[in-house]
XYZ file of C-alpha atoms in Angstrom:
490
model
C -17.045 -80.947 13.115
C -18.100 -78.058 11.341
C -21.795 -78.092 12.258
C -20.347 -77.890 15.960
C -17.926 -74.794 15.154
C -20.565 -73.176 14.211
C -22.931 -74.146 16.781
C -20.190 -73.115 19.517
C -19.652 -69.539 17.582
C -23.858 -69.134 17.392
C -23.760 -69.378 21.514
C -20.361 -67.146 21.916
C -22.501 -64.678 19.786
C -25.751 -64.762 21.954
C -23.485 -63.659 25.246
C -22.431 -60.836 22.776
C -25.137 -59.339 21.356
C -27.086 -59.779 24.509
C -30.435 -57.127 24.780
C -29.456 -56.042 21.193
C -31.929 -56.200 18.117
C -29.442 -58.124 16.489
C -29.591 -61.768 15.963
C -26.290 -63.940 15.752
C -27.239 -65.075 12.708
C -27.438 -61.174 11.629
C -23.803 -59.852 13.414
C -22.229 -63.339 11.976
C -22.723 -62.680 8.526
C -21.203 -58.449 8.906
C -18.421 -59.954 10.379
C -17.536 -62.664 7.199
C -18.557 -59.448 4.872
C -15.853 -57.438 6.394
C -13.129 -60.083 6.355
C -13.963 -60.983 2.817
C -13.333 -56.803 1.852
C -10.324 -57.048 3.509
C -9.085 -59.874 1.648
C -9.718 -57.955 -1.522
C -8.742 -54.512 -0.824
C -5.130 -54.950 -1.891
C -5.635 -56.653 -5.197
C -8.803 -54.387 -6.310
C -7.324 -50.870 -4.953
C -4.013 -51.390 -5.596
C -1.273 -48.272 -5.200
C -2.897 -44.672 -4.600
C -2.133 -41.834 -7.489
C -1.923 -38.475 -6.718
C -4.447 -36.854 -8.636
C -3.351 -33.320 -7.956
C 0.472 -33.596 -7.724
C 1.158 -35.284 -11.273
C 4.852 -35.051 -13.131
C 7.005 -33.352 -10.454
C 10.227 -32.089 -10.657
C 12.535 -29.947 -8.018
C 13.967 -27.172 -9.565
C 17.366 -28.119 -8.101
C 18.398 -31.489 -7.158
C 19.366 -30.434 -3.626
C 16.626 -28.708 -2.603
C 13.011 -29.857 -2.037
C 10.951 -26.720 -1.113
C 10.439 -25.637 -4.965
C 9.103 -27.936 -7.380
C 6.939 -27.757 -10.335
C 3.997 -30.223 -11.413
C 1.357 -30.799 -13.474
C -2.063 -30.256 -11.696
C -4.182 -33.975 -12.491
C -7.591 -31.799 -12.154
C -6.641 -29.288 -15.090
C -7.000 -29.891 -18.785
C -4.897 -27.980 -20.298
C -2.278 -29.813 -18.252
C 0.257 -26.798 -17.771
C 2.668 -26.629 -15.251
C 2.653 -25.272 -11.668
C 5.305 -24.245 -9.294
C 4.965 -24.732 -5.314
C 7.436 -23.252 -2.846
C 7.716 -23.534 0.778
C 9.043 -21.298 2.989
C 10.657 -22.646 6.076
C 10.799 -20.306 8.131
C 7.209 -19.294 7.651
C 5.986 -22.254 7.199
C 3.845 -20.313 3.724
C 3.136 -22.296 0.855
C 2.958 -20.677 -2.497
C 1.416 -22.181 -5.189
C 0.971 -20.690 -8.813
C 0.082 -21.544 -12.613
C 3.419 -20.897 -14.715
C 1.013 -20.595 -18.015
C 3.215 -23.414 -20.122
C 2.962 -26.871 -20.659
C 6.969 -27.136 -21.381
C 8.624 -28.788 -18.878
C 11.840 -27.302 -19.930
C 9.939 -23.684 -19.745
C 8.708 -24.491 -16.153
C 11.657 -25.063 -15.127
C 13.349 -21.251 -16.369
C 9.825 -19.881 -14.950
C 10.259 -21.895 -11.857
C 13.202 -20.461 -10.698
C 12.815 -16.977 -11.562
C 9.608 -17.220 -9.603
C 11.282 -18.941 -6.623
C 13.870 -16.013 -6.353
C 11.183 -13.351 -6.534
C 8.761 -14.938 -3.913
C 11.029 -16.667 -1.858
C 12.085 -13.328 -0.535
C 8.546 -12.197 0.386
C 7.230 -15.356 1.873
C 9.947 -14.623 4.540
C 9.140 -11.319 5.102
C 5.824 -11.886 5.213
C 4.960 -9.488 2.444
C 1.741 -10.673 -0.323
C 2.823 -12.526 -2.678
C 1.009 -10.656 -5.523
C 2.656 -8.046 -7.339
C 1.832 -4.252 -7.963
C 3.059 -2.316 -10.526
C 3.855 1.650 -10.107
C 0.361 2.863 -11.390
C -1.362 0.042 -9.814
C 0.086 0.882 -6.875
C -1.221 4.421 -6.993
C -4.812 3.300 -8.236
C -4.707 0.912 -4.790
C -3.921 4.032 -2.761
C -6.067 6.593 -4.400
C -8.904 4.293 -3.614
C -8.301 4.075 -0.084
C -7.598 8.121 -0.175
C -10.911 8.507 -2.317
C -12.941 7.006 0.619
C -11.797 9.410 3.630
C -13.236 12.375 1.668
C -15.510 13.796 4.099
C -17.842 17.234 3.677
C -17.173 18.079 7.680
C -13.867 19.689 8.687
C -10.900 17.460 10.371
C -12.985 14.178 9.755
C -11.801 13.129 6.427
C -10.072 14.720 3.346
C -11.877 17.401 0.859
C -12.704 16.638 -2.782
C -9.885 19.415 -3.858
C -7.660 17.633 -1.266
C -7.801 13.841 -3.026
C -7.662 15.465 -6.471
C -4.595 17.300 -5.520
C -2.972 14.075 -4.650
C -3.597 12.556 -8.109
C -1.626 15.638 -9.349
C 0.819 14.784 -7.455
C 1.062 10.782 -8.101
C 0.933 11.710 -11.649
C 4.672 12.958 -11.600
C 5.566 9.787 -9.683
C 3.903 7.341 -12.536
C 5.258 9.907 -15.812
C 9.129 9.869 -14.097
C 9.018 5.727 -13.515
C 8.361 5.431 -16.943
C 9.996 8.212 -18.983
C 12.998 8.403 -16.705
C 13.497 5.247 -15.131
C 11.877 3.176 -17.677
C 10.289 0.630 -15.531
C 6.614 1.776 -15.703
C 5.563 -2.442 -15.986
C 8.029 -3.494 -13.443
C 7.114 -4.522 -10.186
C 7.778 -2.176 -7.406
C 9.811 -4.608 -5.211
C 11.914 -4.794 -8.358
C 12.585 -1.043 -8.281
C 15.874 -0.475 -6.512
C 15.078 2.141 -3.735
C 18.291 4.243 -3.960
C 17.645 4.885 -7.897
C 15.542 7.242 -6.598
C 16.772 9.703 -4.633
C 16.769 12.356 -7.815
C 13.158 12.254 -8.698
C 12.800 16.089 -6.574
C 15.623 17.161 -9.265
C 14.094 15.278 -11.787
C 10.190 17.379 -11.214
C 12.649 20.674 -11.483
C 13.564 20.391 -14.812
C 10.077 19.864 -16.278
C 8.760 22.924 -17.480
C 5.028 23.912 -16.256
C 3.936 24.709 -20.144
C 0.706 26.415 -20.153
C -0.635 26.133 -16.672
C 1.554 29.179 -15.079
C 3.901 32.097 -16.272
C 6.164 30.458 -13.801
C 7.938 27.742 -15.650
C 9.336 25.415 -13.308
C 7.670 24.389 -9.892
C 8.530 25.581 -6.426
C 10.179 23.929 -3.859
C 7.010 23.731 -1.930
C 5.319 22.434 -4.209
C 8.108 19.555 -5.517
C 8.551 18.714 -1.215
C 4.462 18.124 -1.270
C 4.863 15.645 -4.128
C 7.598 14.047 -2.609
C 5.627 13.372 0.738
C 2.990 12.543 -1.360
C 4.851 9.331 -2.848
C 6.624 8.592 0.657
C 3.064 8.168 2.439
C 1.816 6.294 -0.255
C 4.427 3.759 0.108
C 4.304 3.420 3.403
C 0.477 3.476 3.841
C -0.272 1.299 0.841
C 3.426 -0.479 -0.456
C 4.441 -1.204 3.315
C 1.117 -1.500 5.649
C -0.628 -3.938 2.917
C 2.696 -5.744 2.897
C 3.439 -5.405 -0.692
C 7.093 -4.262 0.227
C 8.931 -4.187 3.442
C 10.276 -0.757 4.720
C 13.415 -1.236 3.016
C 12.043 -1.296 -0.170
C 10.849 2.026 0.067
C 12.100 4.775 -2.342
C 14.558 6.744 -1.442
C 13.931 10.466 -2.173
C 15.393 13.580 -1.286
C 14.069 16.349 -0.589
C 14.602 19.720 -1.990
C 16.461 22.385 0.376
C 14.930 26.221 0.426
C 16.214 29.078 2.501
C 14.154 29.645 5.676
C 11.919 32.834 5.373
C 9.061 34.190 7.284
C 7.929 36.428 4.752
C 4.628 35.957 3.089
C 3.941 32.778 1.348
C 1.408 33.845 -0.702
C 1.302 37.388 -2.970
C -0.956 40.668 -2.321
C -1.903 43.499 -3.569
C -0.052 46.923 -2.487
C -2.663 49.266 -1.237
C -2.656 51.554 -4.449
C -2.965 48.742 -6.626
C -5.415 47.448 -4.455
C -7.688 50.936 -4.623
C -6.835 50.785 -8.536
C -8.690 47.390 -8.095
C -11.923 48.537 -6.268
C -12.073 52.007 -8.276
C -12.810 50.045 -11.582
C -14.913 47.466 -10.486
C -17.495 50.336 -8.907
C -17.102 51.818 -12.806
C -19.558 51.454 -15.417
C -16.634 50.706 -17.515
C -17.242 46.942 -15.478
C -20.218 46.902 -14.176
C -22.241 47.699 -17.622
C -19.605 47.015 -20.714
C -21.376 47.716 -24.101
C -23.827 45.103 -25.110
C -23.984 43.383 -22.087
C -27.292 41.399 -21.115
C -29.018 42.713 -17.252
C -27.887 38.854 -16.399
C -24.168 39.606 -17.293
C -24.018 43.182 -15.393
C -25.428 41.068 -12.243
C -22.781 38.535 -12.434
C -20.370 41.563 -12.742
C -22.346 42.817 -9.458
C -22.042 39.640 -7.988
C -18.395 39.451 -8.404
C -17.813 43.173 -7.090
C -19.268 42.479 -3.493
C -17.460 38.892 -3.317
C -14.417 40.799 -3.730
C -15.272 43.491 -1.162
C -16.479 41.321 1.498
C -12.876 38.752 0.740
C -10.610 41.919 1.190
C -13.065 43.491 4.219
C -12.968 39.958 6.167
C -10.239 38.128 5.423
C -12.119 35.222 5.297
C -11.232 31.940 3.131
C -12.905 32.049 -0.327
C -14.691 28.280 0.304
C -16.054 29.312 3.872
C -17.883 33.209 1.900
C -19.233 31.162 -1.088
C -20.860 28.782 1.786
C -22.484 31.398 3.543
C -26.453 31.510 3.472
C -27.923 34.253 4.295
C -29.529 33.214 7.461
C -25.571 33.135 8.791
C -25.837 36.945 8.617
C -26.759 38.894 11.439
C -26.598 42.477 13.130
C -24.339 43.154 16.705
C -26.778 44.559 18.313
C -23.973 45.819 21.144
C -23.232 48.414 17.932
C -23.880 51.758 17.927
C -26.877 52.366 14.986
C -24.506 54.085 13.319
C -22.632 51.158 12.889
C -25.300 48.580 12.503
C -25.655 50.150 9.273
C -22.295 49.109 8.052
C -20.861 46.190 10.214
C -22.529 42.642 10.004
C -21.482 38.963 11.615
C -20.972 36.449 9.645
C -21.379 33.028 11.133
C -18.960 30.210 9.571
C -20.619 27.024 10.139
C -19.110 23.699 11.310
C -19.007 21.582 8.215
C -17.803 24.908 6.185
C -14.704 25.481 8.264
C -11.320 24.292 7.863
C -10.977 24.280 12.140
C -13.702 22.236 12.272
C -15.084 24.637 14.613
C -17.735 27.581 14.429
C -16.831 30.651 14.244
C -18.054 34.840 13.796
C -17.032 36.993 11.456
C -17.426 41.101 12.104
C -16.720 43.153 9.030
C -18.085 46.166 7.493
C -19.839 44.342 5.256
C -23.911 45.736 5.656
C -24.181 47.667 2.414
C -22.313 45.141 0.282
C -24.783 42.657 1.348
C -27.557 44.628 0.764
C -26.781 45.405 -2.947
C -26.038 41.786 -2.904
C -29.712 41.055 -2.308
C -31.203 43.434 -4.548
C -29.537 42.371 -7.183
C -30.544 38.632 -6.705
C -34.276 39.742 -5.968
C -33.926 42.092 -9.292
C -32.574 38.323 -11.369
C -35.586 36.403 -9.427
C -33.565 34.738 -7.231
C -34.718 33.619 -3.711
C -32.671 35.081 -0.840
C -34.376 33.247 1.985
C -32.455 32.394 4.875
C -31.591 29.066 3.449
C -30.379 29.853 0.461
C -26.716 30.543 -0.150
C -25.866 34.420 -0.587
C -23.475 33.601 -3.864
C -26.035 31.506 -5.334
C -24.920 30.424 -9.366
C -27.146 32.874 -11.229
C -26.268 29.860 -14.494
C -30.356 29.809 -15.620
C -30.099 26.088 -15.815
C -29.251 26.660 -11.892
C -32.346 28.844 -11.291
C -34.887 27.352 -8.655
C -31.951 25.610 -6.986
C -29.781 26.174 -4.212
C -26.199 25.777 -5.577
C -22.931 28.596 -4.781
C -20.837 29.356 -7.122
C -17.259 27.634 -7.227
C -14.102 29.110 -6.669
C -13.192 28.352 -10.666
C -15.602 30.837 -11.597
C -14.528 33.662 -9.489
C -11.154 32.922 -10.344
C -11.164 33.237 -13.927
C -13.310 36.148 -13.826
C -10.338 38.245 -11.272
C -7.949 37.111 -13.879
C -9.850 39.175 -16.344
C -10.430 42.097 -14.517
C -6.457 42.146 -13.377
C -6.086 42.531 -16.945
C -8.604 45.002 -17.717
C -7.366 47.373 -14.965
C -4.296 47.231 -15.938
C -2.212 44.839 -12.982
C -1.461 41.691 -14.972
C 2.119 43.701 -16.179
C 2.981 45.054 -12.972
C 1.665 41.971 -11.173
C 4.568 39.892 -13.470
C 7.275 42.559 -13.512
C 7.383 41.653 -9.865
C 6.457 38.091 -10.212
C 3.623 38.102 -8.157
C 0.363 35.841 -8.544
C -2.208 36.908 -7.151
C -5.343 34.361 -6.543
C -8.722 34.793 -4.596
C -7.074 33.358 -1.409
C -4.488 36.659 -1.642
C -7.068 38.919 -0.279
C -7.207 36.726 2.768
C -3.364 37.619 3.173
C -4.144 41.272 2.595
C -6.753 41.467 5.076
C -4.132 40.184 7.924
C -0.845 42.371 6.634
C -3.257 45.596 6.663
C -4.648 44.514 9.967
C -1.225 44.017 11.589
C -0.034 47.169 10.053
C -2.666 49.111 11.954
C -2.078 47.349 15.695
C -4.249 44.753 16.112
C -4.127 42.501 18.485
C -2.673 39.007 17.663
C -5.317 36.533 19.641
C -8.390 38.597 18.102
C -7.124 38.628 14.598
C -6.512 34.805 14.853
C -10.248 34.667 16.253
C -11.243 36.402 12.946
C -9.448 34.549 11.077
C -10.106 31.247 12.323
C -6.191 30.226 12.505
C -3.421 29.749 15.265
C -1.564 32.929 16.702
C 1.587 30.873 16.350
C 0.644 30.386 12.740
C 0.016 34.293 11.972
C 2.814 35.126 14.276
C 5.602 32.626 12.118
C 4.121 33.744 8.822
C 3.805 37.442 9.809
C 6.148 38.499 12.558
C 8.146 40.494 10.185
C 5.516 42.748 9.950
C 5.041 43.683 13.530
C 9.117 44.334 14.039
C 7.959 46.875 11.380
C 5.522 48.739 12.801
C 6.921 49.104 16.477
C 9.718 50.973 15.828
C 8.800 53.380 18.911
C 8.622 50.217 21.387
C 11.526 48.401 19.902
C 13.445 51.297 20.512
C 12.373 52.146 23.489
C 14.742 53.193 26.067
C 17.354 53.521 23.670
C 17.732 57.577 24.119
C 21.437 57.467 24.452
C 22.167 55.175 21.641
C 20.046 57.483 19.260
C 21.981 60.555 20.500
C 25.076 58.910 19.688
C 23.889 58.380 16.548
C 22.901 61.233 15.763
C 26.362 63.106 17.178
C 27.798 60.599 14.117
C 25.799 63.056 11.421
């Protein structure tokens, strides 16, 4: 009976296999192979373990979308939680650090209530701290800083900013106290006083002025707000509500000068001494020293005689100089253009100088040439004369002009008028100088802003009170009878 079973199976299996290189024989014994595994598989394999997932536990009994565990693959066999947000369908898992179950449990839920929150707004999940939050942004900041004009941010620019995140990170931890908490933590309306707060801390050392400006405290403010939203809120570490509140300091409008000058007779007090001997060659000073003292002299002249910006004069090589020829020879002598390339100007854009600058920049050069220094037209006309600089093509900085005009307002004899009248004066005042003077005496609006390389509607909000000044005939023009009457009054 059997032998014919089999013998009937054999010929059902030759119609199967057919052309195949397969004989029955072959495909019969697969076939008793597999039913013989399947026979087994639930006695050897028996139920699956989860080799991940190992000693779970909700967090509360009637909810399932936080629970912690034990992960199978670890060996220190500490507990992790996993939450699941439904309406974002993110999972969140993390290592609580502890192999208490007890402990997972209290670190469980806190967690849940921290994260829970994010994973629906659809903020990261990892946590910054104040001061890491301004180390994330400053690196971002660090790489827009750019040498061309309007592409990026300068060097003094980024720096600035870490000034100002500096008062951010000193008031969340001295005043608020929170300096390791987590800025989603931070209540945003605690705030709102940190502009107050930067008023009452005294400058120390750094100014004579002993508590900051308005400006200055609105700039820091802004500061903080952009990094928020650029970092805290674009990178999804917070949502917009999160974001500090902060108000902002109120000043009274003005249109007068923001920046301090020199009167005219303080300013020829100023140019009288530094043509003295009394400056230029102090007792027991070295033929290097009196031509730094040179140096410094016809920077000065050429900053009060332009009104150029400090950074675009100490960028100036001396193959940006050039003669009008359209002047009369007369003239040639004493007036030069002064090109201000591209990457050295704030615009962006280039620009010519004219000022009556030719003899300045003559003694200029001579005094290089008598130091051995190279005044090619590639080279930069206020070339550091430091001898570890010599053979190389580096300007001086603004620090070192500025310290030494500190000295010299001192020496002449300024520094106590200058703070009876709390004025500070700085190398960027002679740029405000140049346009007051230049105003005073009629000139037009559109060419000054040419010279200066700035908007009309900038020179005209900053200096309008100055040309209501000095139009007193065409103000008052028509305005015979009224002065008549006036004058019947006396």
């Amino acid at each position: 009976m059997e032998h014919t079973d089999h013998k009937d199976q054999m010929e059902t299996l030759k119609g199967l296999v057919g052309g195949l290189d397969l004989t029955p024989e072959d495909l019969l014994m697969v076939l008793s192979s597999v039913v013989s595994l399947k026979k087994q598989r639930p006695t050897e394999e028996g139920p699956k373990e989860n080799k991940v997932l190992q000693d779970k536990y909700f967090l509360w009994d009637n909810s399932t979308d936080g629970f912690i565990y034990r992960d199978g693959r670890t060996k220190s066999k500490n507990f992790y939680i996993r939450i699941y947000c439904k309406e974002t369908k993110r999972v969140l898992s993390k290592s609580l650090r502890t192999s208490s179950k007890e402990e997972g449990i209290v670190l469980g839920r806190q967690m849940y209530q921290e994260m829970y929150g994010k994973l629906i707004r659809g903020e990261k999940t990892k946590s910054l701290t104040t001061d890491g939050l301004i180390k994330k942004y400053l690196e971002g900041e660090e790489k827009k800083i750019s040498p061309i004009p309007q592409t990026g941010i300068t060097e003094l620019t980024f720096r600035r900013k870490g000034y100002y995140l500096n008062n951010w990170s000193k008031y969340v931890k001295d005043e608020l106290k929170m300096k390791d908490t987590p800025i989603e933590n931070i209540p945003s309306d605690i705030t709102r006083d940190f502009g107050y707060w930067i008023q009452k801390q005294e400058k120390g050392n750094y100014s004579e002025r002993k508590s900051w400006s308005v400006d200055y405290i609105n700039s820091v403010i802004s500061e903080v707000l952009k990094m928020y939203k650029d970092t805290g809120v674009r990178d999804k570490f917070i949502s917009k509500k999160l974001v500090p509140e902060i108000d902002f300091l109120k000043s009274q409008p003005t249109n007068q000068n923001k920046r301090d000058i020199l009167s005219v007779e303080e300013y020829e007090r100023l140019v009288i001494y530094l043509r003295s001997n009394k400056f230029l060659k102090p007792k027991g000073s070295t033929p290097l020293g009196q031509g730094r003292r040179s140096i410094f002299r016809e920077f000065i002249g050429i900053s009060y005689n332009t009104g150029m910006r400090p950074s675009e004069i100490l960028k100036l090589k001396w193959g940006d100089v050039s003669i009008n020829i359209t002047d009369t020879k007369e003239n040639q002598k004493i007036y030069r253009i002064l090109k201000v390339q591209t990457e050295n100007s704030k615009t962006g854009r280039m620009r010519s100088v004219n000022g009556p600058v030719g003899r300045r920049l003559q003694r200029l050069r001579e005094t290089y040439e008598k130091l051995g220094f190279d005044c090619s037209p590639d080279q930069y006309i206020f070339k550091n004369t430091h001898p570890r600089q010599k053979g190389e093509n580096v300007p001086y900085r603004n620090f070192s002009f500025t310290k030494r005009l500190s000295e010299v307002l001192k020496e002449v004899g300024l520094e106590e008028d200058l703070k009876k009248s709390g004025r500070t004066i700085t190398l960027y005042s002679s740029r405000h100088f140049y346009t007051t003077l230049r105003l005073q005496n009629g000139l037009d609006i559109h060419l000054l802003s040419r010279q200066l390389g700035t908007s009309t509607k900038y020179i005209d909000e900053t200096y309008s009170h100055i040309q209501v000044e000095t139009n007193t005939e065409r103000i008052t023009q028509g305005m015979s009878l009224l002065k008549t009457m006036e004058q019947d009054l006396d």
